[in-house]
Amino acid sequence: MTEQVWQALIITLQLAGVTTAILMVLGLPLAWKLSSMTSRVRPALEALVALPMVLPPTVLGFYLLVAFSPNSLPGQLWQDITGSTLAFSFSGLVLASVFYSLPFVVQPLQRAFEQLDRGLLEAAATLGASPLDRFFSIVLPQTFRPLLLAASLGFAHTVGEFGVVLMIGGNIPGETQVLSIALYDAVETQDFASAHLIAGGLIGFALVLLTALYTLDRRPSRKKEAH
Amino acid sequence: MLSFDIHLERSGFTLSVNEQLQLVDITGIMGPSGCGKTTLLRCLAGLEKIPGSSIQFRDVIWQRERQYLPADQRQVGYIFQDGRLFPHLNVRDNLTYGVKRRHPSSNHLTPDEVIDWLDIEALLARPVQSLSGGQRQRVAIGRALLRSPQLLMMDEPMAALDWAAKVRIIPRLRELNRRFHLPVLFVSHDREEMARLADDMLLMSNGQIADKGAVHWLLSQAQGLLADDHALSVLDGTVRKVGDYGVSELDVDGCEIVVDQDDLEPGQKVRVVVQAADISIALDDVQRISIQNRLRTTLEDIQELDDKHCLLQLRLKEQVLLALITQRARHKLALNTGMIVYAHFKAARLEVQ
């Protein structure tokens, strides 16, 4: 059983890592766009992004399962391209996690971008910096902490997901079985030693991560130190 | 040469300007707050979206119909009212931000040259949050200069500074234009700053250009838009003699003006700003009087400002001086245009060009 726990741990870390990486790539431009949007579409888009926060994960899981089916267009396309099905695969898990954890990455980024002094970007523009250059030389250094916070939240939230994974990932040890599912399994089979290991470990992980985040959030920035 | 034809509608405000500027020296854009002067400058720098307008700088089209050159490609330096130094970079990195990004063909000012000129060597390693207002603006000027711009735009660069800091920075801004052969567009609501800094001027009101011309001329018109009880005039002079009693003698249109300053060089061209309210008028050539500045002038024009005050336009030979006096004094002296009057004023505040 311990071997199964280790496998689940590795899959969980892989899933959370890949999902976070994708979310940062998608979330940065999306959050930037949302933060500078003035159109009336904005609340609708914000609602769409926030949806996974309020829905039962099983709702999202259900629709994803439907979409992943080889009878549906997305599932069909995936099968044509990769030759495998999305449902009950690691790729499917990643895709589901991206949807599921999106608000946890996008929202802190959007807040950070909204608070950013746009005047600095104008100054950078008049100094010859292109939009992409401005993003890397001004926006990123100015929003480094919220960025870290967003990535951590995305990671932690993916580690903690259960409902969606159960719906679309199934429970294939060594392939799609993540820690939260392994815990459920362990309890079902009355393997309390493994259950304690996983549950205790997850609590420890969450505590350490959150403490680190709040410490980071407390520490005065260079900006405030100078005064 | 900068020509522009700009139309911009914002809630309750319309900017509509069509103008050609020679842009040799320092061109001031002046007007009350809300008149659109900052918006105009931002449009010119490429910081506002203005479809349908056109802007051309020298032979480069900055904007025409759908064509639009973004701000980062216009090769302008822009100094913002609030400095806008990057808080995550220290002074040195702020200064060199534009160096890495400047156009390869631009004239190259070296950081050392600019740092030395602005006297900010000691600040280089400091975080920008620790700088005073004057220091921040000096760094902002240096940063804009090191981008090697072909045109420098300044939006109320001295608004956040106290008078002492202003007096220190004005000569640098004037020198900047000369020394780096850099045309300057300068926005301010303050006529004192205009008088000290600008050569030519656009006067804006309600989103339109109300008047334009040389600063000396535009500021010193008794009938002009700036004829009020804060009126002042600008006189050009040459330093004749320096040092006795810590004062200097200037030659202004053949008349002698004494200024309370001894750090000048004989032969130096200077600009004197005289407040209209500082001038008193005598009909006789009073010789024995403590006031040292006594100019023989012709009364050219009288403008009634209100029940109490009127503004006199006095001509030397070439140049013009405004004096603010009371209606009571005017009637007691029976002043009329064409009369010879003597303008008296104490040590003028002086601006060296």
XYZ file of C-alpha atoms in Angstrom:
580
model
C 0.000 0.000 0.000
C 2.816 2.456 0.816
C 4.044 2.124 -2.730
C 0.621 3.158 -3.945
C 0.768 6.226 -1.692
C 4.115 7.207 -3.159
C 2.766 6.744 -6.671
C -0.237 8.889 -5.818
C 2.072 11.533 -4.360
C 4.163 11.658 -7.507
C 1.107 11.875 -9.741
C -0.358 14.595 -7.541
C 2.822 16.652 -7.704
C 3.072 16.153 -11.460
C -0.541 17.110 -11.944
C -0.270 20.199 -9.734
C 3.028 21.240 -11.322
C 1.885 20.903 -14.926
C -1.474 22.517 -14.145
C 0.181 25.465 -12.407
C 2.582 25.984 -15.280
C -0.259 25.999 -17.809
C -2.341 28.245 -15.583
C 0.416 30.810 -15.280
C 0.853 30.914 -19.041
C -2.899 31.230 -19.617
C -3.705 33.216 -16.495
C -1.230 36.055 -16.963
C -2.619 37.364 -20.249
C -6.186 36.586 -19.212
C -5.846 38.453 -15.914
C -4.092 41.326 -17.679
C -6.859 41.573 -20.232
C -9.560 41.453 -17.548
C -7.819 44.073 -15.399
C -7.627 46.585 -18.230
C -11.012 45.833 -19.768
C -13.645 48.547 -19.712
C -16.214 46.781 -21.842
C -19.524 45.543 -20.487
C -18.478 41.976 -21.270
C -16.075 42.117 -18.363
C -18.474 41.062 -15.550
C -19.665 38.148 -17.663
C -16.092 37.007 -18.267
C -15.250 37.434 -14.599
C -18.280 35.337 -13.668
C -17.187 32.653 -16.099
C -13.719 32.525 -14.578
C -15.140 32.432 -11.036
C -17.682 29.705 -11.817
C -15.595 26.743 -10.589
C -15.357 28.439 -7.178
C -19.074 28.160 -6.505
C -20.180 25.081 -8.413
C -19.940 21.613 -6.913
C -16.851 20.078 -8.566
C -19.069 17.233 -9.745
C -20.955 19.622 -12.032
C -17.746 20.629 -13.764
C -16.646 16.984 -13.771
C -19.881 15.859 -15.336
C -19.708 18.294 -18.243
C -16.020 17.614 -18.757
C -16.770 13.920 -18.865
C -19.411 14.558 -21.501
C -16.998 16.728 -23.472
C -14.212 14.145 -23.189
C -16.366 11.387 -24.605
C -15.218 10.289 -28.081
C -18.791 10.966 -29.252
C -18.441 14.697 -28.590
C -16.515 17.127 -30.766
C -13.673 17.959 -28.321
C -13.239 14.309 -27.377
C -13.297 13.309 -31.017
C -10.698 15.916 -31.940
C -8.418 14.814 -29.125
C -8.699 11.215 -30.187
C -7.963 12.052 -33.815
C -4.866 13.989 -32.838
C -3.429 11.862 -30.048
C -4.999 8.475 -30.630
C -6.106 8.161 -27.003
C -9.127 9.233 -25.010
C -9.128 12.158 -22.617
C -11.335 10.595 -20.007
C -9.476 8.513 -17.415
C -6.103 9.819 -18.598
C -3.501 12.081 -17.033
C -3.990 14.646 -19.829
C -7.692 14.716 -19.045
C -6.875 15.358 -15.405
C -4.610 18.246 -16.333
C -7.252 19.792 -18.542
C -9.902 19.450 -15.847
C -7.578 20.892 -13.205
C -6.846 23.875 -15.405
C -10.537 24.749 -15.514
C -11.035 23.958 -11.869
C -8.133 25.997 -10.504
C -8.374 28.874 -12.984
C -10.065 31.378 -10.646
C -7.488 30.793 -7.928
C -4.751 31.941 -10.261
C -6.568 34.556 -12.294
C -8.211 36.442 -9.437
C -5.103 37.335 -7.405
C -3.294 38.231 -10.619
C -6.154 40.427 -11.732
C -6.232 42.246 -8.360
C -2.495 42.798 -8.585
C -2.695 44.151 -12.110
C -5.561 46.444 -11.170
C -3.478 47.933 -8.388
C -0.464 48.402 -10.606
C 0.357 52.038 -11.350
C -0.298 52.260 -15.094
C 1.587 55.542 -15.124
C 4.793 53.563 -14.766
C 3.948 51.702 -17.957
C 3.454 54.985 -19.789
C 6.804 56.157 -18.495
C 8.406 52.931 -19.716
C 6.747 53.361 -23.114
C 8.168 56.856 -23.517
C 11.564 55.375 -22.666
C 11.322 53.036 -25.625
C 10.008 49.836 -24.060
C 7.668 47.760 -26.242
C 4.525 46.278 -24.663
C 6.179 42.890 -24.069
C 9.298 44.584 -22.741
C 7.133 46.634 -20.361
C 5.468 43.483 -19.134
C 8.757 41.844 -18.242
C 10.657 44.898 -17.036
C 7.892 46.687 -15.103
C 4.803 44.545 -14.551
C 6.473 41.330 -13.430
C 8.909 42.879 -10.939
C 6.110 45.038 -9.551
C 3.748 42.091 -9.104
C 6.235 39.437 -8.084
C 4.513 38.570 -4.802
C 0.949 38.290 -6.103
C 2.419 36.188 -8.877
C 3.948 33.798 -6.373
C 0.731 33.815 -4.411
C -1.307 32.977 -7.518
C 1.000 30.124 -8.488
C 0.949 28.718 -4.952
C -2.810 28.912 -4.712
C -3.171 27.219 -8.086
C -0.783 24.481 -6.994
C -2.370 23.943 -3.582
C -5.848 23.956 -4.961
C -4.987 21.374 -7.572
C -3.439 19.154 -4.913
C -6.665 19.429 -2.944
C -9.146 18.613 -5.681
C -11.286 15.534 -5.351
C -14.669 15.711 -7.007
C -13.555 16.530 -10.529
C -10.787 13.950 -10.445
C -13.177 11.304 -9.289
C -15.609 12.101 -12.081
C -13.193 12.155 -14.995
C -9.960 10.594 -13.819
C -11.276 7.546 -12.206
C -9.013 5.795 -9.823
C -6.254 4.082 -11.742
C -3.249 3.613 -9.443
C -0.022 4.806 -11.045
C -1.932 6.675 -13.719
C -4.727 8.898 -12.450
C -4.920 8.127 -8.769
C -4.004 11.285 -6.860
C -3.553 11.611 -3.093
C -7.068 12.731 -2.288
C -8.485 9.723 -4.125
C -5.931 7.365 -2.599
C -7.040 8.605 0.811
C -10.653 7.856 -0.026
C -9.595 4.419 -1.230
C -7.564 3.732 1.894
C -10.488 4.583 4.139
C -12.821 2.423 2.046
C -10.494 -0.534 2.419
C -9.949 0.300 6.107
C -6.206 0.871 5.557
C -6.002 3.491 8.259
C -2.199 3.567 8.330
C -2.094 4.843 4.746
C -5.063 7.118 5.393
C -3.230 8.751 8.307
C -0.091 9.113 6.254
C -1.905 10.853 3.402
C -4.277 12.971 5.455
C -1.585 14.037 7.902
C 0.813 14.743 5.075
C -1.719 16.915 3.234
C -2.468 18.890 6.387
C 1.239 19.417 6.942
C 1.762 20.489 3.339
C -1.152 22.916 3.420
C -0.010 24.416 6.728
C 3.561 24.919 5.570
C 2.480 26.444 2.273
C -0.078 28.786 3.808
C 2.336 29.883 6.545
C 4.944 30.618 3.913
C 2.433 32.619 1.873
C 1.228 34.656 4.826
C 4.798 35.305 5.920
C 5.595 36.545 2.444
C 2.507 38.707 2.483
C 3.426 40.267 5.821
C 7.037 41.033 5.115
C 7.333 44.687 4.223
C 8.258 45.209 0.608
C 11.242 47.270 -0.445
C 8.834 50.043 -1.267
C 7.593 50.343 2.299
C 10.969 49.754 3.915
C 12.377 52.947 2.515
C 9.986 55.134 4.454
C 8.871 71.021 -37.125
C 5.925 69.401 -35.421
C 2.541 69.682 -37.075
C -0.639 68.281 -35.666
C -4.340 68.285 -36.268
C -5.937 66.708 -33.237
C -9.563 66.222 -32.340
C -10.525 64.361 -29.228
C -13.906 64.056 -27.539
C -14.122 63.107 -23.899
C -17.122 63.296 -21.623
C -17.904 66.997 -21.564
C -14.615 68.054 -23.083
C -13.414 68.572 -26.612
C -9.830 69.084 -27.632
C -9.510 70.585 -31.072
C -6.135 71.916 -32.144
C -4.437 72.386 -35.469
C -0.994 73.881 -35.329
C 2.538 73.849 -36.671
C 5.401 74.383 -34.275
C 8.924 75.203 -35.365
C 10.312 73.668 -32.178
C 13.704 75.274 -32.074
C 13.891 76.384 -28.496
C 11.574 75.840 -25.591
C 7.925 76.004 -26.525
C 5.513 76.477 -23.649
C 1.902 75.333 -23.584
C 0.051 77.338 -20.996
C -3.523 77.512 -19.808
C -5.724 77.014 -16.757
C -6.242 73.516 -15.409
C -8.728 71.588 -17.509
C -7.927 73.486 -20.697
C -6.488 70.372 -22.331
C -2.806 71.200 -22.317
C -1.711 67.948 -20.686
C -4.051 65.966 -22.923
C -2.487 67.649 -25.937
C 0.992 66.718 -24.762
C -0.110 63.127 -24.107
C -1.627 62.906 -27.585
C 1.628 64.125 -29.079
C 3.639 61.576 -27.085
C 1.370 58.736 -28.200
C -0.164 58.113 -24.778
C -3.746 58.745 -25.896
C -5.733 57.026 -28.600
C -6.895 59.650 -31.079
C -8.287 58.049 -34.223
C -8.864 60.503 -37.032
C -6.159 62.913 -35.922
C -2.821 63.448 -37.570
C 0.610 64.256 -36.204
C 3.879 64.602 -38.050
C 7.268 65.230 -36.490
C 9.966 66.263 -38.962
C 9.613 63.694 -41.745
C 8.111 60.964 -39.565
C 4.377 60.438 -39.514
C 3.320 59.721 -35.945
C -0.314 59.463 -36.707
C -2.510 59.612 -39.752
C -5.852 57.911 -40.160
C -5.172 54.286 -39.254
C -1.432 54.706 -39.150
C -0.173 55.038 -35.602
C 3.363 55.036 -34.267
C 3.292 53.790 -30.663
C 4.825 55.884 -27.914
C 7.840 53.610 -27.569
C 8.841 54.285 -31.181
C 8.441 58.075 -31.231
C 11.821 58.893 -29.728
C 10.474 61.486 -27.356
C 11.510 62.024 -23.788
C 8.586 62.646 -21.469
C 8.896 64.083 -18.004
C 5.778 63.542 -15.940
C 4.529 65.847 -13.252
C 4.998 63.133 -10.622
C 8.342 61.859 -11.896
C 7.155 58.288 -12.296
C 10.439 56.719 -11.335
C 10.305 52.930 -11.231
C 10.029 51.933 -7.573
C 11.659 48.525 -8.049
C 14.827 50.045 -9.494
C 17.411 52.250 -7.835
C 18.448 55.624 -9.211
C 21.143 54.209 -11.473
C 18.860 51.577 -13.004
C 16.142 54.154 -13.507
C 18.603 56.377 -15.346
C 19.822 53.630 -17.637
C 16.399 52.113 -18.361
C 16.118 54.024 -21.627
C 19.772 53.575 -22.609
C 19.331 49.909 -23.498
C 16.209 50.722 -25.437
C 17.257 53.732 -27.419
C 17.398 53.950 -31.150
C 20.813 52.890 -32.474
C 21.103 55.948 -34.697
C 20.278 58.458 -31.972
C 22.903 60.858 -30.689
C 24.531 59.253 -27.731
C 24.640 61.005 -24.451
C 26.626 58.971 -21.984
C 25.248 58.311 -18.519
C 28.375 59.898 -17.018
C 27.785 63.101 -18.924
C 24.192 63.379 -17.763
C 24.912 62.289 -14.195
C 27.633 64.865 -13.968
C 25.509 67.604 -15.479
C 22.587 66.966 -13.147
C 24.883 66.494 -10.162
C 23.274 63.222 -9.069
C 26.408 61.101 -8.668
C 25.799 60.733 -4.933
C 22.279 59.411 -5.447
C 23.042 56.567 -7.843
C 22.805 53.645 -5.430
C 19.821 55.007 -3.524
C 16.300 53.593 -3.807
C 14.087 56.160 -5.497
C 11.724 56.278 -2.509
C 14.391 58.049 -0.488
C 14.724 61.008 -2.852
C 13.330 64.482 -2.291
C 10.965 66.036 -4.829
C 13.721 68.002 -6.522
C 16.036 64.998 -6.651
C 13.281 62.837 -8.126
C 12.663 65.345 -10.896
C 16.370 65.593 -11.650
C 16.556 61.813 -11.986
C 13.434 61.876 -14.180
C 15.078 64.500 -16.404
C 18.253 62.432 -16.598
C 16.298 59.294 -17.420
C 14.418 61.034 -20.234
C 17.637 62.561 -21.601
C 19.482 59.249 -21.632
C 16.821 57.837 -23.873
C 18.409 60.227 -26.425
C 15.138 61.773 -27.530
C 14.688 64.048 -30.495
C 12.078 66.029 -28.625
C 11.656 66.463 -24.902
C 8.167 66.871 -23.448
C 7.639 68.109 -19.933
C 4.293 68.108 -18.192
C 4.343 70.501 -15.256
C 7.799 69.252 -14.292
C 8.052 71.702 -11.429
C 4.551 71.458 -10.007
C 5.672 69.249 -7.132
C 8.674 71.407 -6.248
C 9.015 74.234 -3.768
C 10.306 77.582 -4.928
C 13.919 76.939 -3.946
C 13.983 73.681 -5.895
C 12.381 75.401 -8.886
C 14.996 78.124 -8.917
C 17.713 75.467 -8.955
C 16.180 73.418 -11.733
C 15.101 76.154 -14.182
C 18.612 77.078 -15.354
C 19.273 73.386 -15.956
C 16.170 73.045 -18.081
C 17.146 76.078 -20.130
C 20.685 74.833 -20.505
C 19.405 71.426 -21.521
C 17.813 72.923 -24.588
C 21.016 74.707 -25.579
C 23.569 72.157 -24.633
C 21.940 69.074 -26.085
C 20.283 70.880 -29.022
C 17.059 69.382 -27.906
C 13.756 71.084 -28.650
C 11.493 71.151 -25.614
C 7.702 71.211 -25.278
C 6.773 72.365 -21.838
C 3.323 72.405 -20.224
C 2.528 74.594 -17.251
C -0.293 76.629 -15.792
C 2.195 78.952 -14.121
C 3.109 82.081 -16.029
C 6.123 82.668 -13.857
C 7.543 79.339 -15.038
C 6.674 80.252 -18.608
C 8.366 83.619 -18.272
C 11.507 82.038 -16.946
C 11.691 79.019 -19.192
C 9.828 79.275 -22.487
C 10.772 81.119 -25.666
C 7.597 80.592 -27.616
C 4.228 79.899 -26.212
C 0.825 78.447 -27.019
C -1.983 79.767 -24.910
C -4.796 77.262 -24.485
C -8.327 77.664 -23.278
C -11.266 75.233 -23.383
C -9.514 72.688 -25.525
C -8.406 75.177 -28.148
C -5.383 77.279 -28.887
C -6.350 80.815 -27.988
C -3.136 82.599 -28.884
C 0.479 81.959 -29.731
C 3.700 83.855 -30.069
C 6.955 84.755 -28.379
C 6.806 84.655 -24.599
C 8.001 88.248 -24.263
C 5.261 89.443 -26.490
C 2.432 87.206 -25.289
C 2.990 87.863 -21.594
C 3.389 91.619 -21.928
C 0.218 92.614 -23.725
C -2.087 94.850 -21.712
C -4.985 93.726 -23.911
C -4.005 90.068 -23.988
C -5.534 87.023 -22.355
C -3.006 87.207 -19.561
C -3.794 90.785 -18.592
C -4.822 90.460 -14.972
C -3.460 91.368 -11.574
C -0.832 88.622 -11.748
C 0.591 90.077 -14.950
C 4.334 90.147 -15.422
C 6.764 90.982 -18.142
C 9.959 89.519 -19.458
C 12.903 91.704 -20.385
C 16.055 90.651 -22.197
C 19.278 92.267 -21.156
C 23.040 92.018 -21.197
C 25.204 92.061 -18.085
C 27.275 95.202 -18.024
C 29.043 95.176 -14.689
C 29.151 92.741 -11.798
C 30.071 92.933 -8.191
C 29.831 96.375 -6.590
C 27.735 96.042 -3.436
C 26.808 92.499 -4.484
C 24.622 93.669 -7.347
C 24.959 93.614 -11.106
C 24.097 96.182 -13.743
C 22.273 95.113 -16.861
C 21.679 96.852 -20.114
C 18.058 96.542 -21.198
C 17.230 98.445 -24.373
C 19.917 100.956 -23.474
C 18.560 101.477 -19.976
C 20.307 100.364 -16.837
C 18.701 97.809 -14.545
C 20.262 96.801 -11.266
C 19.667 93.283 -10.034
C 20.314 91.785 -6.654
C 22.689 89.105 -7.896
C 26.457 88.946 -8.355
C 27.049 85.494 -9.848
C 26.881 86.776 -13.421
C 29.499 87.351 -16.094
C 29.847 90.662 -17.939
C 28.489 90.263 -21.446
C 26.146 87.462 -20.423
C 22.628 87.534 -21.898
C 20.018 87.360 -19.206
C 16.273 87.378 -18.842
C 14.585 89.479 -16.193
C 11.099 88.738 -14.933
C 9.335 91.779 -13.506
C 5.985 91.528 -11.729
C 3.548 94.206 -12.860
C 2.536 94.745 -9.244
C 6.150 95.515 -8.266
C 6.299 98.574 -10.499
C 5.392 102.089 -9.463
C 5.037 105.036 -11.798
C 6.431 108.561 -11.531
C 5.874 111.425 -13.937
C 9.084 113.189 -12.969
C 12.593 111.850 -13.307
C 13.196 111.568 -9.585
C 16.958 111.304 -9.051
C 17.359 111.106 -5.307
C 15.450 107.972 -4.402
C 16.488 104.651 -2.888
C 14.921 102.649 -5.692
C 17.691 101.860 -8.133
C 15.698 100.841 -11.160
C 14.194 103.795 -12.940
C 13.258 103.320 -16.574
C 12.092 106.042 -18.902
C 9.162 104.639 -20.878
C 6.314 105.632 -23.116
C 2.822 104.791 -21.908
C 1.376 102.794 -24.792
C -1.833 101.374 -23.501
C -4.065 101.384 -20.461
C -6.238 98.407 -19.658
C -8.847 98.650 -16.916
C -8.936 95.386 -15.002
C -11.681 96.233 -12.501
C -12.950 99.185 -10.464
C -9.742 99.380 -8.538
C -6.889 98.431 -10.808
C -5.553 99.073 -14.241
C -2.658 97.702 -16.212
C -0.244 100.005 -18.038
C 1.724 98.878 -21.046
C 5.022 100.740 -21.060
C 7.456 100.722 -23.940
C 11.207 100.998 -23.557
C 12.847 101.020 -26.968
C 12.018 97.578 -28.237
C 10.698 95.833 -25.203
C 7.519 96.215 -23.236
C 6.851 96.333 -19.530
C 3.530 95.952 -17.705
C 2.724 97.911 -14.560
C -0.230 97.358 -12.253
C -1.482 100.495 -10.516
C -4.720 101.618 -8.888
C -7.371 103.544 -10.733
C -7.023 106.221 -8.077
C -3.318 106.694 -8.871
C -4.054 106.741 -12.556
C -6.544 109.582 -12.171
C -4.386 111.529 -9.727
C -1.498 111.399 -12.197
C -3.896 111.999 -15.108
C -2.224 109.249 -17.089
C -2.871 109.089 -20.791
C -1.413 107.061 -23.614
C 1.561 108.696 -25.247
C 2.899 110.213 -22.032
C 6.469 109.711 -20.868
C 6.490 107.998 -17.475
C 9.210 106.587 -15.252
C 8.823 103.010 -14.102
C 10.397 102.307 -10.721
C 11.037 98.885 -9.266
C 13.298 97.230 -6.743
C 15.859 94.522 -7.445
C 14.133 92.267 -9.899
C 14.000 88.545 -9.663
C 16.375 87.402 -12.284
C 16.599 84.496 -14.604
C 19.865 83.781 -16.353
C 19.549 82.183 -19.759
